[in-house]
């Protein structure tokens, strides 16, 4: 078992969205945000990755070296869903992968398996709830 798998398995970070609790890995520094979910073959059901930015501003994510289709959900500093990119396909084109921007400024970005936003019937304005310790400075 890799260190990354061990760390993720022991992580207890979570968020709640649309009445569902989602186990999340946290990406809150430049290195973690840059790597994101690259090179992963799967993302377990009920799991996601939460990207936390220092400032609320327009964000743009891409799927470079990402092997799984994702929903990319953008939340503002008040934890309101402000933009969605659903069913974003994997991309193996390296630096030629297209960006998927937020339509409004965002501070938090949640990546889930493609289809989850539709399954949860997410609408802009939905509130994200952070679990204990999530989003706090280390």
Short mmCIF file of N, CA, C and O in Angstrom, two decimals:
data_model
loop_
_atom_site.label_atom_id
_atom_site.label_comp_id
_atom_site.label_asym_id
_atom_site.label_seq_id
_atom_site.Cartn_x
_atom_site.Cartn_y
_atom_site.Cartn_z
N UNK A 1 0.86 -1.18 0.00
CA UNK A 1 0.00 0.00 0.00
C UNK A 1 0.90 1.23 0.00
O UNK A 1 1.84 1.33 0.77
N UNK A 2 0.59 2.17 -0.85
CA UNK A 2 1.41 3.38 -0.94
C UNK A 2 1.11 4.31 0.22
O UNK A 2 0.07 4.23 0.87
N UNK A 3 2.04 5.22 0.46
CA UNK A 3 1.85 6.22 1.51
C UNK A 3 0.62 7.06 1.23
O UNK A 3 -0.16 7.35 2.13
N UNK A 4 0.40 7.42 -0.06
CA UNK A 4 -0.76 8.23 -0.41
C UNK A 4 -2.05 7.48 -0.07
O UNK A 4 -2.95 8.04 0.52
N UNK A 5 -2.11 6.21 -0.42
CA UNK A 5 -3.30 5.42 -0.12
C UNK A 5 -3.51 5.34 1.38
O UNK A 5 -4.61 5.46 1.88
N UNK A 6 -2.42 5.12 2.12
CA UNK A 6 -2.52 5.03 3.56
C UNK A 6 -3.03 6.34 4.14
O UNK A 6 -3.92 6.37 4.99
N UNK A 7 -2.47 7.45 3.68
CA UNK A 7 -2.88 8.76 4.18
C UNK A 7 -4.35 9.01 3.88
O UNK A 7 -5.08 9.54 4.72
N UNK A 8 -4.78 8.65 2.68
CA UNK A 8 -6.17 8.90 2.30
C UNK A 8 -7.11 8.01 3.10
O UNK A 8 -8.18 8.43 3.50
N UNK A 9 -6.71 6.77 3.31
CA UNK A 9 -7.56 5.84 4.02
C UNK A 9 -7.76 6.27 5.47
O UNK A 9 -8.81 6.04 6.05
N UNK A 10 -6.75 6.93 6.06
CA UNK A 10 -6.87 7.32 7.45
C UNK A 10 -7.45 8.72 7.60
O UNK A 10 -7.71 9.16 8.70
N UNK A 11 -7.65 9.42 6.50
CA UNK A 11 -8.17 10.78 6.56
C UNK A 11 -9.63 10.76 6.98
O UNK A 11 -10.40 9.89 6.58
N UNK A 12 -9.99 11.73 7.80
CA UNK A 12 -11.38 11.80 8.23
C UNK A 12 -12.04 13.10 7.77
O UNK A 12 -13.08 13.48 8.28
N UNK A 13 -11.42 13.78 6.82
CA UNK A 13 -11.98 15.03 6.32
C UNK A 13 -13.24 14.74 5.52
O UNK A 13 -13.31 13.78 4.76
N UNK A 14 -14.24 15.62 5.70
CA UNK A 14 -15.48 15.46 4.96
C UNK A 14 -16.15 16.81 4.74
O UNK A 14 -15.84 17.79 5.41
N UNK A 15 -17.03 16.81 3.76
CA UNK A 15 -17.92 17.94 3.50
C UNK A 15 -19.33 17.37 3.35
O UNK A 15 -19.49 16.17 3.13
N UNK A 16 -20.32 18.24 3.46
CA UNK A 16 -21.69 17.84 3.19
C UNK A 16 -22.25 18.73 2.10
O UNK A 16 -22.02 19.94 2.10
N UNK A 17 -22.95 18.10 1.18
CA UNK A 17 -23.55 18.79 0.05
C UNK A 17 -24.85 18.09 -0.29
O UNK A 17 -24.86 16.85 -0.41
N UNK A 18 -25.91 18.84 -0.42
CA UNK A 18 -27.22 18.28 -0.77
C UNK A 18 -27.62 17.15 0.18
O UNK A 18 -28.17 16.14 -0.23
N UNK A 19 -27.28 17.33 1.47
CA UNK A 19 -27.64 16.34 2.48
C UNK A 19 -26.80 15.09 2.49
O UNK A 19 -27.10 14.14 3.21
N UNK A 20 -25.73 15.07 1.70
CA UNK A 20 -24.86 13.89 1.66
C UNK A 20 -23.47 14.23 2.19
O UNK A 20 -22.93 15.28 1.89
N UNK A 21 -22.91 13.31 2.96
CA UNK A 21 -21.55 13.47 3.46
C UNK A 21 -20.59 12.84 2.45
O UNK A 21 -20.79 11.72 2.01
N UNK A 22 -19.56 13.60 2.11
CA UNK A 22 -18.57 13.17 1.12
C UNK A 22 -17.20 13.20 1.77
O UNK A 22 -16.79 14.24 2.31
N UNK A 23 -16.50 12.08 1.77
CA UNK A 23 -15.13 12.03 2.27
C UNK A 23 -14.25 12.75 1.25
O UNK A 23 -14.36 12.51 0.04
N UNK A 24 -13.39 13.65 1.73
CA UNK A 24 -12.57 14.43 0.81
C UNK A 24 -11.10 14.38 1.18
O UNK A 24 -10.73 14.31 2.34
N UNK A 25 -10.29 14.42 0.14
CA UNK A 25 -8.88 14.72 0.27
C UNK A 25 -8.77 16.23 0.10
O UNK A 25 -9.49 16.81 -0.71
N UNK A 26 -7.90 16.84 0.84
CA UNK A 26 -7.75 18.28 0.81
C UNK A 26 -6.51 18.66 -0.01
O UNK A 26 -5.44 18.11 0.20
N UNK A 27 -6.68 19.59 -0.92
CA UNK A 27 -5.57 20.17 -1.69
C UNK A 27 -5.57 21.66 -1.38
O UNK A 27 -6.38 22.41 -1.92
N UNK A 28 -4.66 22.07 -0.47
CA UNK A 28 -4.70 23.47 -0.04
C UNK A 28 -3.37 24.19 -0.20
O UNK A 28 -3.16 25.25 0.37
N UNK A 29 -2.46 23.59 -0.98
CA UNK A 29 -1.24 24.33 -1.34
C UNK A 29 -0.99 24.15 -2.83
O UNK A 29 -1.65 23.34 -3.49
N UNK A 30 -0.07 24.94 -3.37
CA UNK A 30 0.14 24.94 -4.83
C UNK A 30 0.48 23.55 -5.37
O UNK A 30 -0.04 23.14 -6.42
N UNK A 31 1.32 22.81 -4.68
CA UNK A 31 1.73 21.48 -5.15
C UNK A 31 0.55 20.52 -5.17
O UNK A 31 0.33 19.81 -6.15
N UNK A 32 -0.22 20.49 -4.09
CA UNK A 32 -1.38 19.60 -4.03
C UNK A 32 -2.44 19.98 -5.06
O UNK A 32 -3.03 19.12 -5.70
N UNK A 33 -2.66 21.29 -5.23
CA UNK A 33 -3.65 21.73 -6.22
C UNK A 33 -3.20 21.39 -7.63
O UNK A 33 -4.01 21.02 -8.48
N UNK A 34 -1.90 21.51 -7.90
CA UNK A 34 -1.39 21.21 -9.24
C UNK A 34 -1.53 19.72 -9.56
O UNK A 34 -1.87 19.35 -10.68
N UNK A 35 -1.31 18.86 -8.59
CA UNK A 35 -1.39 17.41 -8.82
C UNK A 35 -2.84 16.94 -8.87
O UNK A 35 -3.21 16.12 -9.70
N UNK A 36 -3.66 17.46 -7.97
CA UNK A 36 -5.07 17.10 -7.97
C UNK A 36 -5.31 15.60 -8.06
O UNK A 36 -4.71 14.83 -7.32
N UNK A 37 -6.15 15.20 -8.97
CA UNK A 37 -6.48 13.78 -9.15
C UNK A 37 -5.76 13.17 -10.35
O UNK A 37 -6.19 12.16 -10.90
N UNK A 38 -4.63 13.77 -10.73
CA UNK A 38 -3.85 13.22 -11.85
C UNK A 38 -3.43 11.77 -11.57
O UNK A 38 -3.17 11.41 -10.43
N UNK A 39 -3.39 11.00 -12.63
CA UNK A 39 -2.86 9.64 -12.64
C UNK A 39 -3.69 8.65 -11.81
O UNK A 39 -3.25 7.54 -11.57
N UNK A 40 -4.87 9.02 -11.40
CA UNK A 40 -5.75 8.11 -10.66
C UNK A 40 -6.62 7.36 -11.66
O UNK A 40 -7.13 7.95 -12.60
N UNK A 41 -6.83 6.10 -11.41
CA UNK A 41 -7.70 5.31 -12.28
C UNK A 41 -9.15 5.29 -11.79
O UNK A 41 -10.07 5.01 -12.55
N UNK A 42 -9.34 5.58 -10.50
CA UNK A 42 -10.69 5.57 -9.93
C UNK A 42 -10.78 6.61 -8.81
O UNK A 42 -9.77 7.03 -8.26
N UNK A 43 -12.00 6.98 -8.52
CA UNK A 43 -12.33 7.79 -7.35
C UNK A 43 -13.50 7.05 -6.70
O UNK A 43 -14.54 6.87 -7.34
N UNK A 44 -13.32 6.60 -5.47
CA UNK A 44 -14.33 5.78 -4.80
C UNK A 44 -15.65 6.54 -4.69
O UNK A 44 -15.67 7.77 -4.57
N UNK A 45 -16.75 5.80 -4.73
CA UNK A 45 -18.06 6.40 -4.52
C UNK A 45 -18.08 7.10 -3.17
O UNK A 45 -17.51 6.60 -2.19
N UNK A 46 -18.71 8.26 -3.12
CA UNK A 46 -18.80 9.00 -1.88
C UNK A 46 -17.54 9.74 -1.50
O UNK A 46 -17.41 10.22 -0.38
N UNK A 47 -16.59 9.83 -2.44
CA UNK A 47 -15.32 10.51 -2.19
C UNK A 47 -15.11 11.62 -3.22
O UNK A 47 -15.66 11.58 -4.31
N UNK A 48 -14.27 12.58 -2.84
CA UNK A 48 -13.93 13.67 -3.74
C UNK A 48 -12.65 14.34 -3.29
O UNK A 48 -11.99 13.90 -2.35
N UNK A 49 -12.29 15.40 -4.00
CA UNK A 49 -11.14 16.20 -3.62
C UNK A 49 -11.61 17.64 -3.50
O UNK A 49 -12.28 18.16 -4.40
N UNK A 50 -11.26 18.27 -2.37
CA UNK A 50 -11.61 19.65 -2.12
C UNK A 50 -10.36 20.50 -2.24
O UNK A 50 -9.38 20.30 -1.51
N UNK A 51 -10.40 21.44 -3.18
CA UNK A 51 -9.31 22.38 -3.40
C UNK A 51 -9.67 23.67 -2.67
O UNK A 51 -10.77 24.20 -2.86
N UNK A 52 -8.74 24.16 -1.86
CA UNK A 52 -8.97 25.38 -1.11
C UNK A 52 -7.95 26.42 -1.56
O UNK A 52 -6.74 26.18 -1.50
N UNK A 53 -8.46 27.54 -2.02
CA UNK A 53 -7.60 28.63 -2.49
C UNK A 53 -7.53 29.73 -1.44
O UNK A 53 -8.46 29.90 -0.64
N UNK A 54 -6.44 30.49 -1.46
CA UNK A 54 -6.25 31.57 -0.48
C UNK A 54 -7.24 32.71 -0.70
O UNK A 54 -7.65 33.36 0.25
N UNK A 55 -7.61 32.93 -1.97
CA UNK A 55 -8.48 34.06 -2.31
C UNK A 55 -9.65 33.59 -3.16
O UNK A 55 -9.54 32.63 -3.91
N UNK A 56 -10.71 34.36 -3.06
CA UNK A 56 -11.86 34.13 -3.94
C UNK A 56 -11.59 34.87 -5.24
O UNK A 56 -11.42 36.09 -5.24
N UNK A 57 -11.50 34.13 -6.33
CA UNK A 57 -11.29 34.70 -7.65
C UNK A 57 -11.73 33.67 -8.68
O UNK A 57 -11.99 32.52 -8.35
N UNK A 58 -11.84 34.10 -9.91
CA UNK A 58 -12.20 33.13 -10.96
C UNK A 58 -11.13 32.04 -11.00
O UNK A 58 -9.95 32.33 -10.95
N UNK A 59 -11.59 30.82 -11.07
CA UNK A 59 -10.70 29.66 -11.11
C UNK A 59 -10.88 28.96 -12.46
O UNK A 59 -11.94 29.06 -13.08
N UNK A 60 -9.86 28.27 -12.88
CA UNK A 60 -9.96 27.43 -14.08
C UNK A 60 -9.18 26.15 -13.82
O UNK A 60 -8.02 26.20 -13.43
N UNK A 61 -9.86 25.04 -13.99
CA UNK A 61 -9.23 23.74 -13.79
C UNK A 61 -9.12 23.03 -15.12
O UNK A 61 -9.88 23.29 -16.04
N UNK A 62 -8.15 22.14 -15.20
CA UNK A 62 -8.01 21.35 -16.42
C UNK A 62 -7.82 19.91 -16.03
O UNK A 62 -7.63 19.58 -14.86
N UNK A 63 -7.87 19.03 -17.01
CA UNK A 63 -7.85 17.59 -16.77
C UNK A 63 -6.54 16.95 -17.22
O UNK A 63 -6.51 15.77 -17.55
N UNK A 64 -5.47 17.72 -17.24
CA UNK A 64 -4.18 17.19 -17.66
C UNK A 64 -3.85 15.93 -16.85
O UNK A 64 -3.89 15.94 -15.62
N UNK A 65 -3.55 14.85 -17.55
CA UNK A 65 -3.18 13.57 -16.95
C UNK A 65 -4.23 13.01 -16.00
O UNK A 65 -3.93 12.21 -15.13
N UNK A 66 -5.46 13.44 -16.17
CA UNK A 66 -6.55 12.91 -15.35
C UNK A 66 -7.25 11.82 -16.15
O UNK A 66 -7.59 12.01 -17.31
N UNK A 67 -7.42 10.67 -15.51
CA UNK A 67 -7.90 9.48 -16.21
C UNK A 67 -9.38 9.19 -15.97
O UNK A 67 -9.92 8.23 -16.51
N UNK A 68 -10.03 9.98 -15.11
CA UNK A 68 -11.43 9.73 -14.79
C UNK A 68 -12.25 10.99 -15.08
O UNK A 68 -11.77 12.10 -14.90
N UNK A 69 -13.46 10.80 -15.55
CA UNK A 69 -14.36 11.93 -15.81
C UNK A 69 -14.83 12.50 -14.47
O UNK A 69 -15.09 11.75 -13.52
N UNK A 70 -14.95 13.82 -14.41
CA UNK A 70 -15.28 14.48 -13.15
C UNK A 70 -16.35 15.54 -13.31
O UNK A 70 -16.52 16.10 -14.40
N UNK A 71 -17.01 15.85 -12.20
CA UNK A 71 -17.80 17.07 -12.06
C UNK A 71 -16.92 18.03 -11.27
O UNK A 71 -16.35 17.65 -10.23
N UNK A 72 -16.78 19.26 -11.74
CA UNK A 72 -15.97 20.27 -11.07
C UNK A 72 -16.94 21.34 -10.57
O UNK A 72 -17.61 22.00 -11.37
N UNK A 73 -17.02 21.49 -9.25
CA UNK A 73 -18.00 22.38 -8.62
C UNK A 73 -17.27 23.52 -7.92
O UNK A 73 -16.40 23.29 -7.09
N UNK A 74 -17.65 24.74 -8.25
CA UNK A 74 -16.98 25.93 -7.73
C UNK A 74 -17.87 26.61 -6.68
O UNK A 74 -19.04 26.89 -6.96
N UNK A 75 -17.28 26.90 -5.51
CA UNK A 75 -17.99 27.53 -4.40
C UNK A 75 -17.30 28.83 -4.01
O UNK A 75 -16.07 28.90 -3.98
N UNK A 76 -18.08 29.83 -3.67
CA UNK A 76 -17.50 31.11 -3.25
C UNK A 76 -17.05 31.04 -1.79
O UNK A 76 -17.15 29.99 -1.14
N UNK A 77 -16.56 32.15 -1.26
CA UNK A 77 -16.06 32.19 0.11
C UNK A 77 -17.16 31.93 1.13
O UNK A 77 -16.88 31.53 2.26
N UNK A 78 -18.42 32.12 0.74
CA UNK A 78 -19.57 31.83 1.62
C UNK A 78 -20.04 30.39 1.48
O UNK A 78 -21.07 30.03 2.04
N UNK A 79 -19.32 29.60 0.70
CA UNK A 79 -19.60 28.18 0.48
C UNK A 79 -20.87 27.94 -0.34
O UNK A 79 -21.51 26.91 -0.24
N UNK A 80 -21.22 28.91 -1.18
CA UNK A 80 -22.36 28.76 -2.10
C UNK A 80 -21.84 28.30 -3.46
O UNK A 80 -20.85 28.83 -3.96
N UNK A 81 -22.54 27.35 -4.05
CA UNK A 81 -22.19 26.87 -5.38
C UNK A 81 -22.45 27.98 -6.39
O UNK A 81 -23.59 28.45 -6.51
N UNK A 82 -21.40 28.40 -7.08
CA UNK A 82 -21.53 29.52 -8.02
C UNK A 82 -21.31 29.11 -9.47
O UNK A 82 -21.64 29.87 -10.38
N UNK A 83 -20.76 27.93 -9.70
CA UNK A 83 -20.48 27.50 -11.07
C UNK A 83 -20.26 25.99 -11.08
O UNK A 83 -19.77 25.42 -10.11
N UNK A 84 -20.65 25.37 -12.19
CA UNK A 84 -20.50 23.91 -12.33
C UNK A 84 -19.96 23.56 -13.71
O UNK A 84 -20.40 24.14 -14.70
N UNK A 85 -19.05 22.65 -13.74
CA UNK A 85 -18.60 22.02 -14.98
C UNK A 85 -18.87 20.53 -14.80
O UNK A 85 -18.18 19.87 -14.03
N UNK A 86 -19.88 20.04 -15.47
CA UNK A 86 -20.30 18.64 -15.29
C UNK A 86 -19.75 17.74 -16.39
O UNK A 86 -19.58 18.15 -17.52
N UNK A 87 -19.53 16.49 -16.00
CA UNK A 87 -19.13 15.45 -16.95
C UNK A 87 -17.90 15.85 -17.77
O UNK A 87 -17.87 15.67 -18.99
N UNK A 88 -16.91 16.39 -17.09
CA UNK A 88 -15.68 16.80 -17.77
C UNK A 88 -14.87 15.55 -18.10
O UNK A 88 -14.56 14.75 -17.22
N UNK A 89 -14.52 15.36 -19.38
CA UNK A 89 -13.85 14.13 -19.78
C UNK A 89 -12.37 14.11 -19.40
O UNK A 89 -11.74 15.16 -19.26
N UNK A 90 -11.80 12.90 -19.27
CA UNK A 90 -10.37 12.78 -19.03
C UNK A 90 -9.60 13.40 -20.20
O UNK A 90 -10.14 13.57 -21.29
N UNK A 91 -8.32 13.72 -19.95
CA UNK A 91 -7.52 14.31 -21.02
C UNK A 91 -6.09 13.79 -20.93
O UNK A 91 -5.45 13.90 -19.88
N UNK A 92 -5.61 13.25 -22.04
CA UNK A 92 -4.23 12.77 -22.10
C UNK A 92 -3.40 13.62 -23.06
O UNK A 92 -2.31 13.23 -23.45
N UNK A 93 -3.89 14.80 -23.40
CA UNK A 93 -3.22 15.67 -24.37
C UNK A 93 -2.19 16.61 -23.70
O UNK A 93 -1.78 17.60 -24.32
N UNK A 94 -1.85 16.35 -22.46
CA UNK A 94 -0.84 17.16 -21.78
C UNK A 94 -1.24 18.62 -21.70
O UNK A 94 -2.36 18.96 -21.31
N UNK A 95 -0.34 19.51 -22.12
CA UNK A 95 -0.59 20.94 -22.04
C UNK A 95 -1.65 21.43 -23.03
O UNK A 95 -2.02 22.60 -23.00
N UNK A 96 -2.14 20.55 -23.90
CA UNK A 96 -3.20 20.92 -24.84
C UNK A 96 -4.60 20.63 -24.28
O UNK A 96 -5.59 20.85 -24.97
N UNK A 97 -4.68 20.16 -23.04
CA UNK A 97 -5.99 19.92 -22.43
C UNK A 97 -6.67 21.27 -22.20
O UNK A 97 -6.03 22.22 -21.76
N UNK A 98 -7.97 21.36 -22.49
CA UNK A 98 -8.66 22.65 -22.33
C UNK A 98 -8.93 22.97 -20.86
O UNK A 98 -9.10 22.08 -20.04
N UNK A 99 -9.04 24.27 -20.55
CA UNK A 99 -9.42 24.66 -19.19
C UNK A 99 -10.94 24.63 -19.03
O UNK A 99 -11.68 24.77 -20.01
N UNK A 100 -11.38 24.46 -17.80
CA UNK A 100 -12.80 24.49 -17.45
C UNK A 100 -12.98 25.55 -16.38
O UNK A 100 -12.81 25.28 -15.19
N UNK A 101 -13.29 26.78 -16.78
CA UNK A 101 -13.32 27.90 -15.83
C UNK A 101 -14.63 28.02 -15.05
O UNK A 101 -15.68 27.55 -15.49
N UNK A 102 -14.52 28.70 -13.91
CA UNK A 102 -15.73 29.07 -13.16
C UNK A 102 -16.32 30.31 -13.83
O UNK A 102 -15.59 31.12 -14.40
N UNK A 103 -17.63 30.45 -13.76
CA UNK A 103 -18.26 31.63 -14.35
C UNK A 103 -18.27 32.81 -13.37
O UNK A 103 -18.53 33.93 -13.77
N UNK A 104 -17.97 32.53 -12.10
CA UNK A 104 -17.92 33.57 -11.06
C UNK A 104 -16.73 33.27 -10.15
O UNK A 104 -16.20 32.15 -10.15
N UNK A 105 -16.32 34.25 -9.35
CA UNK A 105 -15.21 34.01 -8.42
C UNK A 105 -15.54 32.87 -7.44
O UNK A 105 -16.67 32.73 -6.98
N UNK A 106 -14.52 32.07 -7.15
CA UNK A 106 -14.67 30.93 -6.24
C UNK A 106 -13.44 30.80 -5.36
O UNK A 106 -12.34 31.21 -5.74
N UNK A 107 -13.64 30.24 -4.19
CA UNK A 107 -12.52 29.97 -3.28
C UNK A 107 -12.35 28.47 -3.05
O UNK A 107 -11.26 28.00 -2.77
N UNK A 108 -13.42 27.72 -3.15
CA UNK A 108 -13.38 26.27 -2.94
C UNK A 108 -13.82 25.58 -4.23
O UNK A 108 -14.76 26.02 -4.89
N UNK A 109 -13.15 24.47 -4.54
CA UNK A 109 -13.50 23.70 -5.72
C UNK A 109 -13.59 22.24 -5.28
O UNK A 109 -12.66 21.70 -4.68
N UNK A 110 -14.71 21.61 -5.58
CA UNK A 110 -14.93 20.22 -5.21
C UNK A 110 -15.01 19.39 -6.48
O UNK A 110 -15.82 19.69 -7.37
N UNK A 111 -14.16 18.39 -6.58
CA UNK A 111 -14.21 17.46 -7.71
C UNK A 111 -14.81 16.15 -7.24
O UNK A 111 -14.38 15.57 -6.23
N UNK A 112 -15.81 15.71 -7.99
CA UNK A 112 -16.51 14.46 -7.73
C UNK A 112 -16.54 13.64 -9.01
O UNK A 112 -16.33 14.17 -10.10
N UNK A 113 -16.86 12.37 -8.88
CA UNK A 113 -17.04 11.56 -10.07
C UNK A 113 -18.10 12.18 -10.96
O UNK A 113 -19.11 12.74 -10.48
N UNK A 114 -17.88 12.11 -12.27
CA UNK A 114 -18.86 12.63 -13.23
C UNK A 114 -20.22 12.00 -12.97
O UNK A 114 -20.32 10.80 -12.67
N UNK A 115 -21.25 12.82 -13.04
CA UNK A 115 -22.61 12.35 -12.83
C UNK A 115 -23.14 12.60 -11.43
O UNK A 115 -24.36 12.54 -11.21
N UNK A 116 -22.26 12.89 -10.48
CA UNK A 116 -22.71 13.11 -9.11
C UNK A 116 -23.54 14.38 -8.98
O UNK A 116 -24.54 14.40 -8.26
N UNK A 117 -23.15 15.45 -9.65
CA UNK A 117 -23.91 16.71 -9.57
C UNK A 117 -25.33 16.49 -10.11
O UNK A 117 -26.30 16.98 -9.53
N UNK A 118 -25.45 15.74 -11.18
CA UNK A 118 -26.77 15.45 -11.75
C UNK A 118 -27.56 14.55 -10.79
O UNK A 118 -28.74 14.81 -10.52
N UNK A 119 -26.91 13.53 -10.26
CA UNK A 119 -27.59 12.62 -9.34
C UNK A 119 -28.12 13.36 -8.11
O UNK A 119 -29.23 13.10 -7.64
N UNK A 120 -27.34 14.31 -7.59
CA UNK A 120 -27.76 15.09 -6.41
C UNK A 120 -28.65 16.26 -6.79
O UNK A 120 -29.11 16.98 -5.91
N UNK A 121 -28.88 16.46 -8.08
CA UNK A 121 -29.70 17.56 -8.59
C UNK A 121 -29.20 18.90 -8.05
O UNK A 121 -29.96 19.73 -7.57
N UNK A 122 -27.88 19.12 -8.16
CA UNK A 122 -27.28 20.35 -7.64
C UNK A 122 -27.65 21.55 -8.48
O UNK A 122 -27.58 21.51 -9.71
N UNK A 123 -28.05 22.59 -7.81
CA UNK A 123 -28.37 23.86 -8.44
C UNK A 123 -27.43 24.92 -7.89
O UNK A 123 -27.01 24.85 -6.72
N UNK A 124 -27.08 25.90 -8.71
CA UNK A 124 -26.28 27.01 -8.20
C UNK A 124 -26.97 27.59 -6.98
O UNK A 124 -28.19 27.68 -6.94
N UNK A 125 -26.18 27.95 -5.99
CA UNK A 125 -26.72 28.45 -4.73
C UNK A 125 -26.71 27.40 -3.63
O UNK A 125 -26.85 27.74 -2.46
N UNK A 126 -26.52 26.12 -4.00
CA UNK A 126 -26.45 25.07 -2.98
C UNK A 126 -25.31 25.37 -2.02
O UNK A 126 -24.27 25.90 -2.43
N UNK A 127 -25.50 25.04 -0.77
CA UNK A 127 -24.49 25.30 0.26
C UNK A 127 -23.62 24.08 0.53
O UNK A 127 -24.13 22.96 0.65
N UNK A 128 -22.34 24.32 0.65
CA UNK A 128 -21.37 23.30 1.03
C UNK A 128 -21.10 23.48 2.52
O UNK A 128 -20.93 24.61 3.00
N UNK A 129 -21.10 22.41 3.26
CA UNK A 129 -20.76 22.47 4.69
C UNK A 129 -19.45 21.75 4.90
O UNK A 129 -19.28 20.60 4.45
N UNK A 130 -18.50 22.41 5.54
CA UNK A 130 -17.19 21.85 5.81
C UNK A 130 -17.20 21.10 7.13
O UNK A 130 -17.74 21.61 8.13
N UNK A 131 -16.58 19.92 7.14
CA UNK A 131 -16.46 19.17 8.38
C UNK A 131 -15.46 19.82 9.32
O UNK A 131 -14.77 20.78 8.95
N UNK A 132 -15.37 19.34 10.56
CA UNK A 132 -14.46 19.93 11.55
C UNK A 132 -13.02 19.97 11.04
O UNK A 132 -12.51 18.98 10.53
N UNK A 133 -12.41 21.14 11.18
CA UNK A 133 -11.01 21.30 10.80
C UNK A 133 -10.75 21.51 9.32
O UNK A 133 -9.66 21.87 8.93
N UNK A 134 -11.74 21.30 8.47
CA UNK A 134 -11.54 21.47 7.03
C UNK A 134 -11.51 22.95 6.71
O UNK A 134 -12.38 23.71 7.12
N UNK A 135 -10.47 23.38 6.01
CA UNK A 135 -10.34 24.78 5.61
C UNK A 135 -9.66 25.66 6.64
O UNK A 135 -9.47 26.84 6.41
N UNK A 136 -9.27 25.07 7.77
CA UNK A 136 -8.56 25.84 8.78
C UNK A 136 -7.07 25.80 8.50
O UNK A 136 -6.55 24.85 7.92
N UNK A 137 -6.37 26.85 8.89
CA UNK A 137 -4.92 26.89 8.69
C UNK A 137 -4.26 25.80 9.53
O UNK A 137 -4.71 25.55 10.65
N UNK A 138 -3.23 25.14 8.98
CA UNK A 138 -2.56 24.06 9.74
C UNK A 138 -1.89 24.60 10.98
O UNK A 138 -1.57 25.73 11.13
#
